[in-house]
Amino acid sequence: MIRIEDVIQKVESNRPESNIDLIRRAYLFSALHHRGQKRASGEPYLVHPLAVANILAEMRLDEMSVSTGLLHDVVEDTLVDLETIRSYFGDEITRLVDGLTKIAHISNLSKERQQAENVRKMVLAMITDVRVVLIKLADRLHNMRTMQFLKPEKRARISQETLDIYAPIAHRLGMGKVRSELEDLSFQNLYPQEYKKLADEVDARRPELEATLEDITYKISARLGENDVPFVEIQGRVKRLFSLWKKLKKQKISIDQVYDLIAARIITTNEKKNCYIALSVIHDIWTPVPERFKDWIAIPRDNLYQSLHTSVIGENGQSFEVQIRTQEMHQTAEEGVAAHWKYKESKLGRRDDDESLDELRKTVEKLLLPLVENSTEDEDSEDFIESLKLDLYPKDVYAFTPLGKIIQLPKGSTPIDFAYAIHSEVGDTCTGAKIKGRIVPLKTELQNGDVVEILTTPQSKPSRDWLNSVITSRAKNRIRHWISEQQRAESIDIGRKLLEKELNKFRISPKKMLNDENEMKRIANEYGLGRTEDLLASIGYGKTLPRNVLAKFLGAEKFAALDPEKKEETRIQSGMKAVKKFIGLGEDAIIVKGIDNLLTARARCCNPLSGENIIGYISLGKGIVVHNKNCKNVAQLMVNRERIVEVEWAKNDSKHIQSVRLLATTENRTGMLAGITNAIADIKTGIRDARASVSKDDKGMIEITIEVFDKKHLDKVVNSVEQVPGVIAVERLNI
Ligand code: MN
């Protein structure tokens, strides 16, 4: 049994500056509160926190971690609460204990859900402090080492969980030693018979394997010595049972076909060039298997692992693997983040608010996020892919703000969802997004680990299109809310303009009515509406006719007297304001009669061409839509006469090009397409696209997109195409 003095001795030798008194107090506190409790083995419960503290001391962690190891089950399993812990041990330890308690304490959830929750909580807890997971792993490791006293079902359940969650986390953090032990213990407890069978098979070969290994390591050390390659140690090992078992199962091979059943490891002094020199020595002794060489030194794995791997064929035809790494790389391979953290900490002193800890936190995030990712992105060995099958969280994606705040969103979310998740105002004023420093489209699907920077400008507003690229209800609701506000503002604006137009018709100054607050409100009330804006909005939406509103303002008698329709005047009066508006950028200008300050857009249905007869329709959201007067949709729009406005093409000196699609129906003979395109080219007209097909009734169908300036130009083109022999008809298609 481990004694507290053993633990203290380790801490003292690893970290001479440590606060040993804190550890002693934690020990006494734990002993006091776990007093009388027993483990399944019958031993006093205190054995467990002591063993956990010992594992942490062996990882060379600090006194805070070791003390928390002693206290980790106190809140969970005794009557002590967090506030008591705080009063005795301060905020830091309380936070660590709380992080651990939260991980353990999950009620009534399904197994999958519970695992998913566990992983999520651990990842989140680790973002504040990586020690939480190191302590949790130490806790799990001791429980796995001592599980022989539990019932088989419980052993199997805990082992499965260890394989699914804790071993992959250890792997992700680069803690090779902990991971291997967790895996082998899980294998043994989950599949006891298969474990026994495989162990027997390996044991039967062991004397022979060990003799070979001894040969190999002897030869390596001799040759390295001859070549003056400085090395610290040569290790020989037989493949671990769990990874061997997985390989046999996966590749359906026998134990004698495994190329890396045995392996040698060269640990050089801390200069990486020695690794490459050692490699050349190895390749000089034995023939390498080319595709098995991996340089994890030049390209480290994301879990910080670095090493050279090569497989060679030995004298008796037996292949084996040689791994070559420096001492420091070896420590990282065994201890992972724990080694990294220690290094940073000892170098820079205090942990709290330390830049180095912040850096470590980022590393940990980077290492662990893929754990909650559903894809198996992992690099080389099948071993990892198998153990990373953590399809625990297919529905969520974790992304970060540039300051490192984690934002959890459903899978498929975009930067707009992200922006709204930060704050509704950030969403509303979002103009763009950067992921990992690069500008991306706002509809980009976020991936786990993305660092997302939202670009905003204060004047910017949400767009209706965004509804197609968001999936969170929060974003959807905000955008919809904004659209309805926006539509209302727009309809008030349109309503006001329609009313002004009507007033102009009656030769009444718009101000006279619109500025008369009381009168406007009275009329609004007559329509059952509360405010002037409501009345204008109602006109804008087309629910209320401006003519009728005016009648209420003037009274029946005056209205009849002034009614211009009775005087048979033209709808548009001379001397009214006319403004030039442009469709698109630098395209044909259009004069809109009688109405000021509205956007214009070219109708998609008929794509009117400069010089053609056109008419404008006041639409919600798009301003004035300009149609070809002959467009079939215009007849329908006429129902809403109030919204029709007269528009005409502005006289424009510069000519602008516009695309028009034509369909020529021809006899089915060769050379038609060439004939038509030649005819068009002859009158110096650009062709953007031309394609020919044959119709069911054996006619040639030639579709051409041409570039014309105006109606006159188009007529000329149509005319010349009609002259081409074999052309039956030419018609204009909509864009
Ligand atoms: Mn425990």
Coordinates of C-alpha atoms in Angstrom, one line a residue, residues 435-709:
I435 CA -12.0 31.2 -40.5
K436 CA -8.4 30.5 -39.5
G437 CA -7.6 34.0 -40.7
R438 CA -9.1 33.6 -44.2
I439 CA -12.2 35.3 -45.4
V440 CA -14.9 32.7 -46.2
P441 CA -18.4 32.9 -47.6
L442 CA -21.1 33.4 -44.9
K443 CA -22.7 30.1 -45.9
T444 CA -19.6 28.1 -45.1
E445 CA -20.3 25.1 -42.9
L446 CA -18.3 25.3 -39.7
Q447 CA -15.9 22.5 -38.7
N448 CA -14.8 21.5 -35.3
G449 CA -12.0 23.6 -34.0
D450 CA -12.5 26.4 -36.4
V451 CA -11.5 29.8 -35.0
V452 CA -14.1 32.1 -36.4
E453 CA -13.7 35.9 -36.5
I454 CA -16.9 37.7 -37.4
L455 CA -16.5 41.0 -39.3
T456 CA -19.1 43.6 -38.5
T457 CA -19.9 47.2 -39.5
P458 CA -22.3 49.2 -37.4
Q459 CA -24.6 50.2 -40.3
S460 CA -24.8 46.7 -41.7
K461 CA -28.2 44.9 -41.7
P462 CA -29.3 41.3 -41.9
S463 CA -30.3 40.0 -45.3
R464 CA -33.3 37.9 -46.2
D465 CA -30.9 35.4 -48.0
W466 CA -29.4 34.5 -44.7
L467 CA -32.5 32.5 -43.9
N468 CA -31.2 29.9 -46.4
S469 CA -27.8 29.6 -44.7
V470 CA -28.6 29.4 -41.0
I471 CA -29.8 26.5 -39.0
T472 CA -30.1 27.6 -35.4
S473 CA -33.5 28.8 -34.4
R474 CA -31.9 31.8 -32.6
A475 CA -30.5 33.1 -35.8
K476 CA -33.6 32.3 -37.8
N477 CA -35.9 34.2 -35.3
R478 CA -33.7 37.2 -35.2
I479 CA -33.5 37.4 -39.0
R480 CA -37.2 37.0 -39.4
H481 CA -37.9 39.6 -36.8
W482 CA -35.6 41.9 -38.6
I483 CA -37.2 41.3 -41.9
S484 CA -40.7 42.0 -40.6
E485 CA -39.5 45.2 -39.0
Q486 CA -37.8 46.1 -42.2
Q487 CA -40.8 45.3 -44.3
R488 CA -42.9 47.4 -42.1
A489 CA -40.5 50.3 -42.4
E490 CA -40.5 49.8 -46.2
S491 CA -44.2 49.7 -46.4
I492 CA -44.6 52.8 -44.4
D493 CA -42.2 54.5 -46.8
I494 CA -44.1 53.2 -49.9
G495 CA -47.4 54.1 -48.3
R496 CA -46.2 57.6 -47.7
K497 CA -45.1 57.9 -51.3
L498 CA -48.3 56.5 -52.7
L499 CA -50.3 59.0 -50.6
E500 CA -48.1 61.8 -51.8
K501 CA -48.6 60.8 -55.4
E502 CA -52.3 60.8 -54.9
L503 CA -52.2 64.2 -53.2
N504 CA -50.2 65.5 -56.2
K505 CA -52.9 64.3 -58.5
F506 CA -55.4 66.4 -56.5
R507 CA -52.9 69.3 -56.6
I508 CA -52.7 69.4 -52.8
S509 CA -49.4 69.9 -51.1
P510 CA -48.5 66.6 -49.5
K511 CA -47.2 68.4 -46.5
K512 CA -50.5 69.9 -45.8
M513 CA -52.0 66.4 -45.0
L514 CA -48.9 64.5 -43.9
N515 CA -47.8 67.0 -41.4
D516 CA -51.3 67.3 -39.9
E517 CA -50.7 64.8 -37.1
N518 CA -54.2 65.0 -35.6
E519 CA -55.9 64.6 -38.8
M520 CA -53.8 61.6 -39.9
K521 CA -54.4 60.0 -36.6
R522 CA -58.1 60.5 -36.8
I523 CA -58.2 58.9 -40.2
A524 CA -56.1 56.0 -38.9
N525 CA -58.6 55.5 -36.2
E526 CA -61.4 55.4 -38.7
Y527 CA -59.7 52.4 -40.2
G528 CA -59.3 50.8 -36.8
L529 CA -55.6 51.6 -36.7
G530 CA -53.7 53.1 -33.8
R531 CA -51.1 55.3 -35.3
T532 CA -50.2 57.3 -38.5
E533 CA -47.5 54.8 -39.3
D534 CA -50.0 52.0 -39.2
L535 CA -52.1 53.8 -41.7
L536 CA -49.2 54.4 -44.0
A537 CA -48.1 50.8 -43.7
S538 CA -51.6 49.7 -44.6
I539 CA -51.4 51.8 -47.8
G540 CA -48.0 50.5 -48.5
Y541 CA -49.1 46.9 -48.1
G542 CA -52.0 47.6 -50.6
K543 CA -54.7 47.0 -48.0
T544 CA -55.9 50.6 -48.0
L545 CA -56.4 52.8 -51.1
P546 CA -54.7 56.2 -50.9
R547 CA -57.7 57.6 -52.9
N548 CA -60.1 56.6 -50.1
V549 CA -57.8 58.0 -47.4
L550 CA -57.7 61.3 -49.3
A551 CA -61.6 61.3 -49.5
K552 CA -61.7 61.0 -45.7
F553 CA -59.3 63.9 -45.4
L554 CA -61.1 66.2 -47.9
G555 CA -64.6 65.2 -47.2
A556 CA -66.9 63.9 -49.9
E557 CA -67.8 67.3 -51.4
K558 CA -64.3 68.7 -51.8
F559 CA -63.0 65.4 -52.9
A560 CA -65.5 65.2 -55.8
A561 CA -64.7 68.8 -56.8
L562 CA -61.0 68.2 -57.0
D563 CA -61.0 64.7 -58.4
P564 CA -58.7 64.8 -61.5
E565 CA -60.2 61.6 -63.0
K566 CA -63.4 63.6 -63.4
K567 CA -61.5 66.2 -65.2
E568 CA -60.0 63.5 -67.4
E569 CA -56.5 64.7 -66.8
T570 CA -53.5 62.6 -67.5
R571 CA -52.3 60.7 -64.6
I572 CA -48.8 62.2 -64.7
Q573 CA -48.7 65.9 -64.4
S574 CA -46.1 68.0 -66.1
G575 CA -43.5 69.7 -63.9
M576 CA -43.4 66.8 -61.5
K577 CA -40.2 65.6 -60.1
A578 CA -38.4 63.1 -62.3
V579 CA -35.3 61.3 -61.3
K580 CA -32.8 59.2 -63.0
K581 CA -32.3 55.8 -61.5
F582 CA -30.0 53.1 -62.6
I583 CA -30.5 49.4 -63.0
G584 CA -27.5 47.6 -61.7
L585 CA -24.1 49.2 -62.1
G586 CA -23.7 51.4 -65.1
E587 CA -26.5 49.9 -67.0
D588 CA -29.3 51.7 -68.8
A589 CA -30.8 54.6 -67.0
I590 CA -34.5 54.7 -66.5
I591 CA -36.6 57.8 -65.7
V592 CA -39.3 57.1 -63.2
K593 CA -42.1 59.6 -63.4
G594 CA -43.7 61.0 -60.4
I595 CA -41.9 59.1 -57.8
D596 CA -38.7 59.9 -56.1
N597 CA -36.1 57.9 -54.3
L598 CA -37.0 54.3 -54.9
L599 CA -34.8 51.5 -56.2
T600 CA -35.4 50.2 -59.6
A601 CA -34.9 46.6 -60.9
R602 CA -35.3 44.9 -64.2
A603 CA -38.1 42.3 -64.2
R604 CA -36.7 38.8 -64.6
C605 CA -39.7 37.6 -66.5
C606 CA -39.4 39.8 -69.5
N607 CA -35.9 41.4 -69.2
P608 CA -36.8 44.7 -70.9
L609 CA -34.4 46.0 -73.4
S610 CA -33.4 49.6 -73.8
G611 CA -35.7 51.2 -76.3
E612 CA -38.7 48.9 -75.6
N613 CA -41.9 50.1 -74.1
I614 CA -41.8 49.7 -70.4
I615 CA -43.8 50.1 -67.3
G616 CA -43.0 50.2 -63.6
Y617 CA -44.6 48.4 -60.7
I618 CA -44.0 49.4 -57.1
S619 CA -43.1 46.1 -55.3
L620 CA -42.4 45.5 -51.7
G621 CA -38.7 44.9 -51.1
K622 CA -37.5 45.5 -54.6
G623 CA -38.6 49.0 -55.2
I624 CA -39.8 49.7 -58.7
V625 CA -39.7 46.7 -61.0
V626 CA -39.5 47.6 -64.6
H627 CA -41.4 45.3 -67.0
N628 CA -41.7 45.1 -70.7
K629 CA -45.2 46.6 -71.5
N630 CA -46.1 43.4 -73.4
C631 CA -45.0 41.1 -70.6
K632 CA -47.8 38.7 -69.7
N633 CA -47.3 39.5 -66.0
V634 CA -48.2 43.2 -66.5
A635 CA -51.9 42.4 -67.1
Q636 CA -52.0 40.8 -63.7
L637 CA -50.2 43.6 -62.1
M638 CA -52.7 46.1 -63.5
V639 CA -55.2 44.8 -61.0
N640 CA -53.2 46.8 -58.5
R641 CA -53.3 50.0 -60.5
E642 CA -52.2 52.1 -57.6
R643 CA -48.8 50.6 -57.8
I644 CA -48.2 51.1 -61.5
V645 CA -46.0 54.0 -62.4
E646 CA -44.9 55.3 -65.7
V647 CA -41.2 54.9 -66.5
E648 CA -39.2 55.6 -69.5
W649 CA -35.7 55.1 -70.7
A650 CA -33.4 58.0 -70.0
K651 CA -31.6 59.4 -72.9
N652 CA -28.2 58.0 -72.6
D653 CA -25.2 58.9 -74.5
S654 CA -23.1 56.0 -73.6
K655 CA -24.3 52.6 -74.8
H656 CA -24.5 49.7 -72.6
I657 CA -24.5 46.1 -73.5
Q658 CA -27.2 43.7 -72.5
S659 CA -27.6 40.0 -73.0
V660 CA -30.6 38.6 -74.8
R661 CA -31.4 35.0 -75.5
L662 CA -32.9 34.0 -78.9
L663 CA -34.3 30.7 -80.1
A664 CA -34.2 30.1 -83.8
T665 CA -36.2 27.2 -85.2
T666 CA -34.7 25.9 -88.4
E667 CA -34.9 23.1 -90.8
N668 CA -32.8 20.2 -89.7
R669 CA -29.8 20.5 -92.0
T670 CA -26.0 20.8 -91.5
G671 CA -24.4 24.2 -91.3
M672 CA -27.4 26.0 -89.7
L673 CA -25.5 27.0 -86.6
A674 CA -22.6 28.3 -88.6
G675 CA -24.9 30.2 -90.9
I676 CA -26.7 31.9 -88.1
T677 CA -23.6 32.8 -86.1
N678 CA -22.0 34.2 -89.3
A679 CA -25.0 36.3 -89.9
I680 CA -24.8 37.7 -86.4
A681 CA -21.1 38.3 -86.6
D682 CA -21.6 40.1 -89.9
I683 CA -23.5 42.9 -88.1
K684 CA -20.7 43.1 -85.5
T685 CA -22.7 41.7 -82.6
G686 CA -21.2 39.7 -79.8
I687 CA -22.3 36.1 -79.2
R688 CA -21.9 34.9 -75.7
D689 CA -23.2 31.4 -76.1
A690 CA -24.7 29.2 -78.9
R691 CA -26.0 25.7 -78.8
A692 CA -27.9 23.5 -81.2
S693 CA -30.3 20.6 -80.7
V694 CA -33.0 18.8 -82.6
S695 CA -36.6 18.9 -81.6
K696 CA -39.0 15.9 -81.5
D697 CA -40.5 16.9 -84.7
D698 CA -37.1 17.0 -86.4
K699 CA -36.5 20.7 -86.4
G700 CA -33.3 22.4 -85.6
M701 CA -33.4 24.3 -82.3
I702 CA -30.6 26.9 -82.0
E703 CA -30.3 28.9 -78.9
I704 CA -28.0 31.9 -78.9
T705 CA -27.2 34.5 -76.3
I706 CA -26.2 37.7 -78.0
E707 CA -25.1 41.1 -76.7
V708 CA -27.1 44.1 -77.9
F709 CA -27.3 47.8 -77.1

